[in-house]
Amino acid sequence: NAGVTQTPKFQVLKTGQSMTLQCAQDMNHEYMSWYRQDPGMGLRLIHYSVGAGITDQGEVPNGYNVSRSTTEDFPLRLLSAAPSQTSVYFCASSYSRFSYEQYFGPGTRLTVT
Amino acid sequence: GIQVEQSPPDLILQEGANSTLRCNFSDSVNNLQWFHQNPWGQLINLFYIPSGTKQNGRLSATTVATERYSLLYISSSQTTDSGVYFCAVYGTYKYIFGTGTRLKVLA
């Protein structure tokens, strides 16, 4: 198993550009989520999904869109990047929505200039 | 929403010393995990511990869910233990992270 994979590892965007951060897992996990990590602030939940076709907002959803068309994939879309979205983004998955161990991908470091 | 507080925010140890990290949470939760973020940014699962005590080598953790806290013990610390330690609690379909304890172990 590859576990949770994320692409790209690094990305630089100009203000106003759009992009999609990819996340995939091969563990048949029901629950997937996206976090951002800013210096000194820990990880904050952006969006999560409890299964294919079902998504919901976390703590900091503004400026981000998600969809979950398959169990394996959970892409995060930035429609119009802003410097405030400069951060490290982590994707995570767990077996079920009902409180199981969470596994993290390696992260994507995004800089918006 | 659930609040998660970790203490201390920063900790410097000599190699070989022991330490205790604390995680307090404001409401009843279904699960708690401890993670280590190494200097390269990778998040490593340490413990999945909704209640009780677990041990893994030099590390152990205890969660007292009724009193809303968890402790992470590191014994005989090594330089490779350096990094940031996070606890995360699971409420209703959401994990909430604390702001972490930054640990530096000196050789």
Coordinates of N, CA and C in Angstrom, one line a residue:
Chain A
N1 N 0.8 -1.2 0.0 CA 0.0 0.0 0.0 C 0.9 1.2 0.0
A2 N 0.5 2.2 -0.8 CA 1.2 3.5 -0.8 C 0.7 4.4 0.3
G3 N -0.5 4.1 0.9 CA -1.0 4.9 1.9 C -1.7 6.1 1.3
V4 N -1.4 7.3 1.9 CA -2.0 8.6 1.4 C -0.9 9.3 0.6
T5 N -1.2 9.6 -0.7 CA -0.3 10.3 -1.5 C -0.8 11.7 -1.9
Q6 N 0.1 12.6 -2.0 CA -0.3 14.0 -2.4 C 0.6 14.5 -3.5
T7 N 0.1 15.2 -4.5 CA 0.8 15.9 -5.5 C 0.3 17.3 -5.7
P8 N 1.1 18.2 -6.1 CA 2.6 18.2 -6.1 C 3.2 18.3 -4.7
K9 N 4.5 18.2 -4.5 CA 5.1 18.4 -3.2 C 5.3 19.9 -3.0
F10 N 5.6 20.6 -4.0 CA 5.8 22.1 -3.9 C 5.1 22.8 -5.1
Q11 N 4.6 24.0 -4.9 CA 3.9 24.7 -5.9 C 4.0 26.2 -5.6
V12 N 4.3 27.0 -6.6 CA 4.3 28.5 -6.5 C 3.2 29.0 -7.5
L13 N 2.3 29.8 -7.0 CA 1.3 30.4 -7.8 C 1.3 31.9 -7.7
K14 N 0.8 32.5 -8.7 CA 0.6 34.0 -8.7 C -0.8 34.2 -8.2
T15 N -1.0 35.4 -7.5 CA -2.3 35.8 -7.0 C -3.3 35.7 -8.2
G16 N -4.5 35.1 -7.9 CA -5.5 35.0 -8.9 C -5.5 33.7 -9.7
Q17 N -4.4 33.0 -9.7 CA -4.3 31.7 -10.4 C -5.1 30.6 -9.7
S18 N -5.5 29.6 -10.5 CA -6.2 28.5 -9.9 C -5.4 27.2 -10.0
M19 N -5.6 26.3 -9.1 CA -5.0 25.0 -9.1 C -5.7 24.0 -8.3
T20 N -5.3 22.7 -8.5 CA -5.9 21.6 -7.7 C -4.8 20.8 -7.1
L21 N -4.9 20.7 -5.8 CA -4.0 19.8 -5.0 C -4.6 18.4 -5.0
Q22 N -3.8 17.4 -5.4 CA -4.4 16.1 -5.5 C -4.1 15.3 -4.2
C23 N -5.0 14.4 -3.9 CA -4.9 13.5 -2.7 C -5.5 12.2 -3.1
A24 N -4.8 11.1 -2.8 CA -5.3 9.8 -3.1 C -4.9 8.8 -2.0
Q25 N -5.8 7.9 -1.7 CA -5.4 6.8 -0.7 C -5.9 5.5 -1.3
D26 N -5.1 4.4 -1.0 CA -5.4 3.1 -1.5 C -5.7 2.1 -0.4
M27 N -6.3 2.6 0.7 CA -6.6 1.8 1.9 C -8.1 1.6 2.0
N28 N -8.9 2.0 1.0 CA -10.4 1.9 1.0 C -11.0 2.6 2.2
H29 N -10.4 3.8 2.5 CA -10.9 4.5 3.7 C -12.1 5.4 3.3
E30 N -13.0 5.4 4.2 CA -14.3 6.1 4.0 C -14.1 7.6 4.2
Y31 N -13.3 8.0 5.2 CA -13.2 9.4 5.6 C -11.9 10.0 5.1
M32 N -12.0 11.2 4.5 CA -10.8 11.9 4.0 C -11.0 13.4 4.4
S33 N -9.8 14.0 4.5 CA -9.9 15.4 5.0 C -8.7 16.2 4.5
W34 N -8.8 17.5 4.5 CA -7.7 18.4 4.1 C -7.5 19.4 5.3
Y35 N -6.2 19.6 5.6 CA -5.8 20.6 6.6 C -4.8 21.5 6.0
R36 N -4.7 22.7 6.6 CA -3.6 23.6 6.3 C -2.8 23.8 7.6
Q37 N -1.5 24.0 7.4 CA -0.7 24.2 8.6 C 0.1 25.5 8.4
D38 N -0.1 26.5 9.3 CA 0.6 27.7 9.2 C 1.5 27.8 10.4
P39 N 2.6 28.6 10.4 CA 3.5 28.6 11.5 C 2.9 29.0 12.8
G40 N 3.1 28.2 13.8 CA 2.6 28.4 15.2 C 1.2 28.2 15.4
M41 N 0.4 27.7 14.4 CA -1.0 27.6 14.5 C -1.5 26.1 14.4
G42 N -0.6 25.2 14.4 CA -1.1 23.8 14.3 C -1.8 23.5 13.0
L43 N -2.6 22.5 12.9 CA -3.3 22.1 11.7 C -4.8 22.5 11.9
R44 N -5.3 23.1 10.8 CA -6.7 23.5 10.8 C -7.4 22.8 9.7
L45 N -8.6 22.3 10.0 CA -9.4 21.6 9.0 C -10.1 22.5 8.0
I46 N -9.9 22.2 6.7 CA -10.5 22.9 5.7 C -11.8 22.3 5.2
H47 N -11.8 21.1 4.7 CA -12.9 20.4 4.3 C -12.7 18.9 4.7
Y48 N -13.8 18.2 4.8 CA -13.7 16.8 5.0 C -14.8 16.0 4.2
S49 N -14.7 14.7 4.1 CA -15.6 13.9 3.4 C -15.8 12.6 4.1
V50 N -17.1 12.2 4.4 CA -17.4 11.0 5.1 C -17.6 9.8 4.1
G51 N -17.5 10.1 2.9 CA -17.7 9.0 1.9 C -17.9 9.7 0.5
A52 N -17.8 8.8 -0.5 CA -18.0 9.3 -1.9 C -19.3 10.1 -2.1
G53 N -19.2 11.3 -2.6 CA -20.4 12.1 -2.9 C -20.8 13.0 -1.7
I54 N -20.1 12.9 -0.6 CA -20.5 13.6 0.6 C -19.3 14.4 1.1
T55 N -19.4 15.8 1.2 CA -18.4 16.6 1.7 C -19.0 17.6 2.6
D56 N -18.1 18.2 3.5 CA -18.6 19.2 4.4 C -17.5 20.1 4.8
Q57 N -17.8 21.3 5.4 CA -16.8 22.3 5.7 C -16.2 22.1 7.0
G58 N -14.9 22.4 7.1 CA -14.2 22.4 8.4 C -14.2 23.8 9.0
E59 N -13.0 24.1 9.7 CA -12.8 25.4 10.4 C -12.6 26.5 9.4
V60 N -11.8 26.3 8.3 CA -11.4 27.4 7.4 C -11.7 27.0 6.0
P61 N -12.9 27.0 5.6 CA -13.3 26.5 4.2 C -13.2 27.6 3.1
N62 N -13.2 28.9 3.5 CA -13.3 29.9 2.5 C -12.1 29.9 1.5
G63 N -12.5 30.0 0.3 CA -11.4 30.0 -0.8 C -11.1 28.7 -1.3
Y64 N -11.7 27.6 -0.8 CA -11.4 26.3 -1.2 C -12.7 25.5 -1.6
N65 N -12.5 24.7 -2.6 CA -13.6 23.7 -3.0 C -13.1 22.3 -3.0
V66 N -14.0 21.4 -2.7 CA -13.7 20.0 -2.8 C -14.8 19.2 -3.4
S67 N -14.5 18.0 -3.9 CA -15.5 17.1 -4.3 C -14.9 15.7 -4.1
R68 N -15.8 14.7 -4.0 CA -15.4 13.3 -3.8 C -16.2 12.4 -4.7
S69 N -15.7 12.2 -5.9 CA -16.4 11.4 -6.8 C -16.1 9.9 -6.7
T70 N -14.9 9.6 -6.1 CA -14.5 8.2 -5.8 C -14.1 8.1 -4.4
T71 N -14.0 6.8 -3.9 CA -13.5 6.6 -2.5 C -12.0 7.0 -2.4
E72 N -11.3 6.8 -3.5 CA -9.8 6.9 -3.4 C -9.3 8.4 -3.5
D73 N -10.1 9.3 -4.2 CA -9.5 10.6 -4.5 C -10.3 11.7 -3.8
F74 N -9.6 12.7 -3.3 CA -10.2 13.9 -2.7 C -9.4 15.1 -3.0
P75 N -9.6 15.7 -4.2 CA -8.9 16.9 -4.6 C -9.4 18.2 -3.9
L76 N -8.4 19.1 -3.7 CA -8.7 20.4 -3.1 C -8.4 21.4 -4.2
R77 N -9.4 22.3 -4.5 CA -9.3 23.3 -5.5 C -9.2 24.7 -4.9
L78 N -8.2 25.4 -5.4 CA -8.1 26.9 -5.1 C -8.6 27.6 -6.4
L79 N -9.7 28.3 -6.3 CA -10.2 28.9 -7.6 C -9.5 30.2 -7.9
S80 N -9.1 31.0 -6.9 CA -8.4 32.2 -7.2 C -7.5 32.4 -6.0
A81 N -6.2 32.0 -6.2 CA -5.3 32.0 -5.1 C -5.0 33.4 -4.6
A82 N -4.8 33.4 -3.2 CA -4.5 34.6 -2.5 C -3.2 34.4 -1.7
P83 N -2.4 35.4 -1.4 CA -1.2 35.3 -0.6 C -1.6 34.6 0.8
S84 N -2.8 34.9 1.3 CA -3.2 34.3 2.6 C -3.3 32.8 2.5
Q85 N -3.3 32.2 1.4 CA -3.4 30.8 1.2 C -2.0 30.1 1.1
T86 N -1.0 30.9 1.3 CA 0.4 30.4 1.4 C 0.4 29.5 2.7
S87 N 0.8 28.2 2.5 CA 0.7 27.3 3.7 C 1.2 26.0 3.3
V88 N 1.3 25.1 4.2 CA 1.5 23.7 3.9 C 0.2 22.9 4.1
Y89 N -0.2 22.2 3.0 CA -1.5 21.5 3.0 C -1.3 20.0 3.2
F90 N -2.0 19.4 4.1 CA -2.0 18.0 4.4 C -3.3 17.4 4.1
C91 N -3.3 16.2 3.5 CA -4.5 15.4 3.3 C -4.4 14.2 4.3
A92 N -5.5 13.7 4.7 CA -5.5 12.6 5.7 C -6.7 11.7 5.4
S93 N -6.6 10.5 5.8 CA -7.7 9.6 5.7 C -7.8 8.7 6.9
S94 N -9.0 8.1 7.1 CA -9.2 7.1 8.2 C -10.3 6.2 7.7
Y95 N -10.4 5.0 8.4 CA -11.2 3.9 7.9 C -12.7 4.4 7.8
S96 N -13.1 5.1 8.8 CA -14.5 5.5 8.9 C -14.7 6.8 9.5
R97 N -15.9 7.4 9.3 CA -16.3 8.6 10.0 C -16.4 8.4 11.5
F98 N -16.5 7.2 11.9 CA -16.7 7.0 13.4 C -15.4 6.7 14.1
S99 N -14.6 7.7 14.1 CA -13.5 7.7 15.1 C -12.5 6.6 15.0
Y100 N -11.7 6.7 13.9 CA -10.7 5.7 13.7 C -9.3 6.5 13.6
E101 N -8.2 5.7 13.6 CA -6.9 6.3 13.5 C -6.8 7.0 12.1
Q102 N -6.2 8.2 12.2 CA -6.0 9.0 11.0 C -4.6 8.9 10.4
Y103 N -4.5 8.8 9.1 CA -3.2 8.7 8.4 C -3.0 9.9 7.5
F104 N -1.8 10.5 7.6 CA -1.5 11.7 6.8 C -0.6 11.5 5.6
G105 N -0.8 12.3 4.6 CA 0.0 12.3 3.4 C 1.3 13.2 3.8
P106 N 2.2 13.3 2.8 CA 3.5 14.0 3.1 C 3.4 15.5 3.0
G107 N 2.3 16.0 2.5 CA 2.1 17.5 2.5 C 2.4 18.1 1.1
T108 N 1.8 19.3 0.9 CA 2.1 20.1 -0.3 C 2.4 21.5 0.2
R109 N 3.6 22.0 -0.1 CA 4.0 23.4 0.3 C 3.6 24.3 -0.8
L110 N 2.7 25.2 -0.5 CA 2.2 26.2 -1.5 C 2.6 27.6 -1.2
T111 N 3.1 28.3 -2.2 CA 3.4 29.7 -2.0 C 2.7 30.5 -3.0
V112 N 2.0 31.5 -2.6 CA 1.2 32.4 -3.5 C 1.8 33.8 -3.4
T113 N 2.3 34.2 -4.6 CA 3.0 35.6 -4.6 C 2.1 36.6 -5.2
Chain B
G1 N -17.1 25.3 19.6 CA -16.4 24.0 19.2 C -15.5 23.6 20.3
I2 N -14.9 22.4 20.1 CA -14.0 21.8 21.0 C -12.7 22.6 21.0
Q3 N -12.2 23.0 22.1 CA -10.9 23.6 22.3 C -9.8 22.6 22.7
V4 N -8.6 22.7 22.1 CA -7.5 21.8 22.5 C -6.3 22.6 22.9
E5 N -5.8 22.4 24.1 CA -4.7 23.2 24.5 C -3.5 22.2 24.9
Q6 N -2.3 22.6 24.4 CA -1.2 21.7 24.7 C -0.2 22.6 25.5
S7 N 0.5 21.8 26.4 CA 1.5 22.5 27.2 C 2.7 21.5 27.5
P8 N 3.9 22.0 27.6 CA 4.3 23.4 27.4 C 4.4 23.7 25.9
P9 N 4.4 24.9 25.5 CA 4.5 25.2 24.0 C 5.9 24.9 23.5
D10 N 6.9 25.1 24.3 CA 8.3 24.8 23.9 C 9.0 24.1 25.1
L11 N 9.9 23.2 24.7 CA 10.7 22.4 25.7 C 12.0 22.1 25.1
I12 N 13.1 22.3 25.9 CA 14.4 22.0 25.5 C 15.0 21.0 26.6
L13 N 15.5 19.9 26.1 CA 16.0 18.8 27.0 C 17.4 18.4 26.6
Q14 N 18.2 18.0 27.6 CA 19.4 17.3 27.3 C 19.1 15.8 27.0
E15 N 19.9 15.3 26.1 CA 19.7 13.9 25.7 C 19.7 13.0 26.9
G16 N 18.8 12.1 27.0 CA 18.7 11.2 28.2 C 17.7 11.6 29.2
A17 N 17.2 12.9 29.1 CA 16.2 13.3 30.1 C 14.8 12.8 29.7
N18 N 13.9 12.9 30.7 CA 12.5 12.5 30.5 C 11.6 13.7 30.5
S19 N 10.5 13.6 29.8 CA 9.6 14.7 29.8 C 8.1 14.2 29.7
T20 N 7.2 15.1 30.1 CA 5.8 14.9 30.0 C 5.1 16.0 29.3
L21 N 4.4 15.7 28.2 CA 3.6 16.7 27.4 C 2.1 16.5 27.8
R22 N 1.4 17.6 27.8 CA 0.0 17.5 28.2 C -0.9 18.1 27.1
C23 N -2.1 17.5 27.1 CA -3.1 17.9 26.1 C -4.4 18.0 26.9
N24 N -5.0 19.2 27.0 CA -6.3 19.3 27.6 C -7.4 19.6 26.5
F25 N -8.6 19.1 26.7 CA -9.6 19.4 25.7 C -10.9 19.7 26.5
S26 N -11.7 20.5 25.8 CA -12.8 21.2 26.5 C -14.1 20.5 26.5
D27 N -14.2 19.4 25.8 CA -15.5 18.7 25.7 C -15.2 17.2 25.6
S28 N -16.2 16.4 25.8 CA -16.1 15.0 25.6 C -15.8 14.6 24.1
V29 N -14.9 13.7 23.9 CA -14.5 13.4 22.6 C -14.5 11.9 22.4
N30 N -14.5 11.5 21.1 CA -14.6 10.0 20.8 C -13.2 9.4 20.6
N31 N -12.2 10.2 20.4 CA -10.9 9.7 20.1 C -9.9 10.7 20.3
L32 N -8.7 10.3 20.5 CA -7.5 11.2 20.6 C -6.3 10.6 20.0
Q33 N -5.6 11.3 19.2 CA -4.3 10.8 18.7 C -3.2 11.8 19.0
W34 N -2.0 11.2 19.2 CA -0.8 11.9 19.3 C 0.1 11.7 18.0
F35 N 0.6 12.8 17.5 CA 1.5 12.8 16.4 C 2.8 13.5 16.7
H36 N 3.8 13.0 15.9 CA 5.1 13.7 15.9 C 5.4 14.3 14.6
Q37 N 5.6 15.5 14.5 CA 6.0 16.1 13.2 C 7.6 16.3 13.2
N38 N 8.2 15.6 12.4 CA 9.7 15.6 12.4 C 10.2 16.9 11.7
P39 N 11.5 17.2 11.8 CA 12.0 18.4 11.2 C 11.8 18.5 9.7
W40 N 11.5 17.5 9.0 CA 11.2 17.5 7.6 C 9.7 17.7 7.3
G41 N 8.9 17.9 8.3 CA 7.5 18.2 8.2 C 6.6 17.0 8.1
Q42 N 7.1 15.8 8.2 CA 6.3 14.6 8.1 C 5.5 14.3 9.4
L43 N 4.3 14.0 9.3 CA 3.4 13.7 10.5 C 3.4 12.2 10.7
I44 N 3.8 11.8 11.9 CA 3.9 10.4 12.2 C 3.0 10.1 13.3
N45 N 2.2 9.0 13.1 CA 1.2 8.6 14.2 C 2.0 8.0 15.3
L46 N 1.8 8.5 16.5 CA 2.4 7.9 17.7 C 1.4 7.0 18.4
F47 N 0.3 7.5 18.8 CA -0.7 6.8 19.6 C -2.1 7.2 19.1
Y48 N -3.0 6.1 19.0 CA -4.4 6.3 18.9 C -5.0 5.9 20.3
I49 N -5.4 6.8 21.1 CA -5.7 6.5 22.5 C -6.9 7.2 23.0
P50 N -8.1 6.7 22.7 CA -9.3 7.4 23.3 C -9.4 7.3 24.8
S51 N -8.8 6.3 25.4 CA -8.7 6.2 26.8 C -7.7 5.2 27.2
G52 N -7.3 5.2 28.5 CA -6.3 4.3 29.0 C -4.9 4.6 28.7
T53 N -4.0 3.7 28.8 CA -2.6 3.8 28.7 C -2.0 2.9 27.6
K54 N -1.1 3.4 26.8 CA -0.4 2.6 25.8 C 1.1 2.9 25.9
Q55 N 1.9 2.0 25.5 CA 3.3 2.2 25.5 C 3.9 1.7 24.2
N56 N 4.9 2.4 23.7 CA 5.6 2.0 22.5 C 7.1 2.4 22.7
G57 N 7.9 1.4 23.1 CA 9.3 1.7 23.4 C 9.5 2.7 24.5
R58 N 10.2 3.8 24.1 CA 10.4 4.9 25.1 C 9.2 5.8 25.3
L59 N 8.2 5.7 24.5 CA 7.1 6.6 24.5 C 5.9 5.9 25.2
S60 N 5.1 6.6 25.9 CA 3.9 6.1 26.4 C 2.9 7.2 26.5
A61 N 1.6 6.9 26.5 CA 0.5 7.9 26.6 C -0.6 7.4 27.5
T62 N -1.2 8.4 28.1 CA -2.4 8.1 29.0 C -3.4 9.1 28.7
T63 N -4.6 8.6 28.4 CA -5.8 9.5 28.3 C -6.8 9.2 29.4
V64 N -7.2 10.3 30.1 CA -8.3 10.2 31.1 C -9.5 11.0 30.5
A65 N -10.3 10.3 29.7 CA -11.4 11.0 29.0 C -12.3 11.7 29.9
T66 N -12.6 11.1 31.1 CA -13.6 11.7 32.0 C -13.1 13.1 32.5
E67 N -11.8 13.2 32.6 CA -11.2 14.5 33.1 C -10.6 15.3 32.0
R68 N -10.8 14.9 30.7 CA -10.5 15.7 29.5 C -9.0 16.1 29.4
Y69 N -8.2 15.1 29.6 CA -6.8 15.4 29.3 C -6.0 14.1 28.9
S70 N -4.9 14.3 28.2 CA -4.0 13.2 27.8 C -2.6 13.6 28.1
L71 N -1.8 12.7 28.4 CA -0.3 12.9 28.7 C 0.5 12.0 27.7
L72 N 1.6 12.6 27.2 CA 2.6 11.9 26.4 C 3.9 11.9 27.2
Y73 N 4.4 10.7 27.5 CA 5.7 10.6 28.2 C 6.8 10.2 27.3
I74 N 7.9 10.9 27.3 CA 9.0 10.5 26.6 C 10.2 10.3 27.6
S75 N 10.7 9.1 27.5 CA 11.8 8.7 28.5 C 13.1 8.6 27.7
S76 N 14.2 8.9 28.4 CA 15.5 8.8 27.8 C 15.6 9.4 26.4
S77 N 15.2 10.7 26.4 CA 15.1 11.3 25.1 C 16.3 11.3 24.2
Q78 N 16.1 11.3 22.9 CA 17.2 11.2 22.0 C 17.0 12.4 21.0
T79 N 18.1 12.8 20.3 CA 18.1 13.9 19.4 C 17.0 13.7 18.3
T80 N 16.8 12.5 18.0 CA 15.8 12.2 16.9 C 14.3 12.4 17.4
D81 N 14.2 12.6 18.7 CA 12.8 13.0 19.2 C 12.5 14.4 19.0
S82 N 13.4 15.2 18.5 CA 13.1 16.6 18.3 C 12.0 16.8 17.2
G83 N 11.3 17.9 17.3 CA 10.2 18.2 16.4 C 9.1 18.7 17.2
V84 N 7.9 18.7 16.6 CA 6.7 19.2 17.2 C 5.7 18.0 17.5
Y85 N 5.2 18.0 18.7 CA 4.2 17.0 19.1 C 2.8 17.6 19.1
F86 N 1.9 17.0 18.4 CA 0.5 17.4 18.4 C -0.4 16.4 18.9
C87 N -1.4 16.8 19.7 CA -2.5 16.0 19.9 C -3.7 16.5 19.1
A88 N -4.6 15.5 18.7 CA -5.8 15.9 18.0 C -6.9 15.1 18.6
V89 N -8.0 15.8 18.7 CA -9.2 15.1 19.3 C -10.3 15.0 18.2
Y90 N -11.1 14.0 18.3 CA -12.1 13.8 17.3 C -13.5 14.0 18.0
G91 N -14.2 15.0 17.5 CA -15.6 15.2 18.0 C -16.6 14.6 17.0
T92 N -17.4 15.4 16.4 CA -18.4 15.0 15.5 C -17.9 15.1 14.0
Y93 N -17.3 14.0 13.5 CA -16.8 13.9 12.2 C -15.6 14.8 11.9
K94 N -15.0 15.4 13.0 CA -13.9 16.4 12.8 C -12.8 16.1 13.8
Y95 N -11.6 16.2 13.3 CA -10.4 16.2 14.2 C -10.0 17.7 14.4
I96 N -9.8 18.0 15.6 CA -9.3 19.3 16.0 C -7.9 19.2 16.6
F97 N -7.0 20.0 16.1 CA -5.6 19.8 16.6 C -5.3 20.9 17.6
G98 N -4.4 20.6 18.6 CA -3.8 21.6 19.4 C -2.7 22.3 18.6
T99 N -2.1 23.3 19.3 CA -1.0 24.1 18.6 C 0.3 23.5 18.7
G100 N 0.4 22.4 19.5 CA 1.7 21.6 19.5 C 2.6 22.0 20.6
T101 N 3.5 21.1 20.9 CA 4.7 21.3 21.8 C 5.9 21.1 21.0
R102 N 6.7 22.2 20.9 CA 8.0 22.1 20.1 C 9.1 21.6 21.0
L103 N 9.7 20.4 20.7 CA 10.7 19.8 21.5 C 12.0 19.9 20.8
K104 N 13.0 20.3 21.6 CA 14.4 20.2 21.0 C 15.2 19.4 22.0
V105 N 15.9 18.4 21.6 CA 16.7 17.6 22.4 C 18.2 17.8 22.0
L106 N 19.0 18.3 23.0 CA 20.4 18.6 22.7 C 21.3 17.4 23.0
A107 N 22.3 17.3 22.1 CA 23.2 16.2 22.3 C 24.2 16.5 23.5

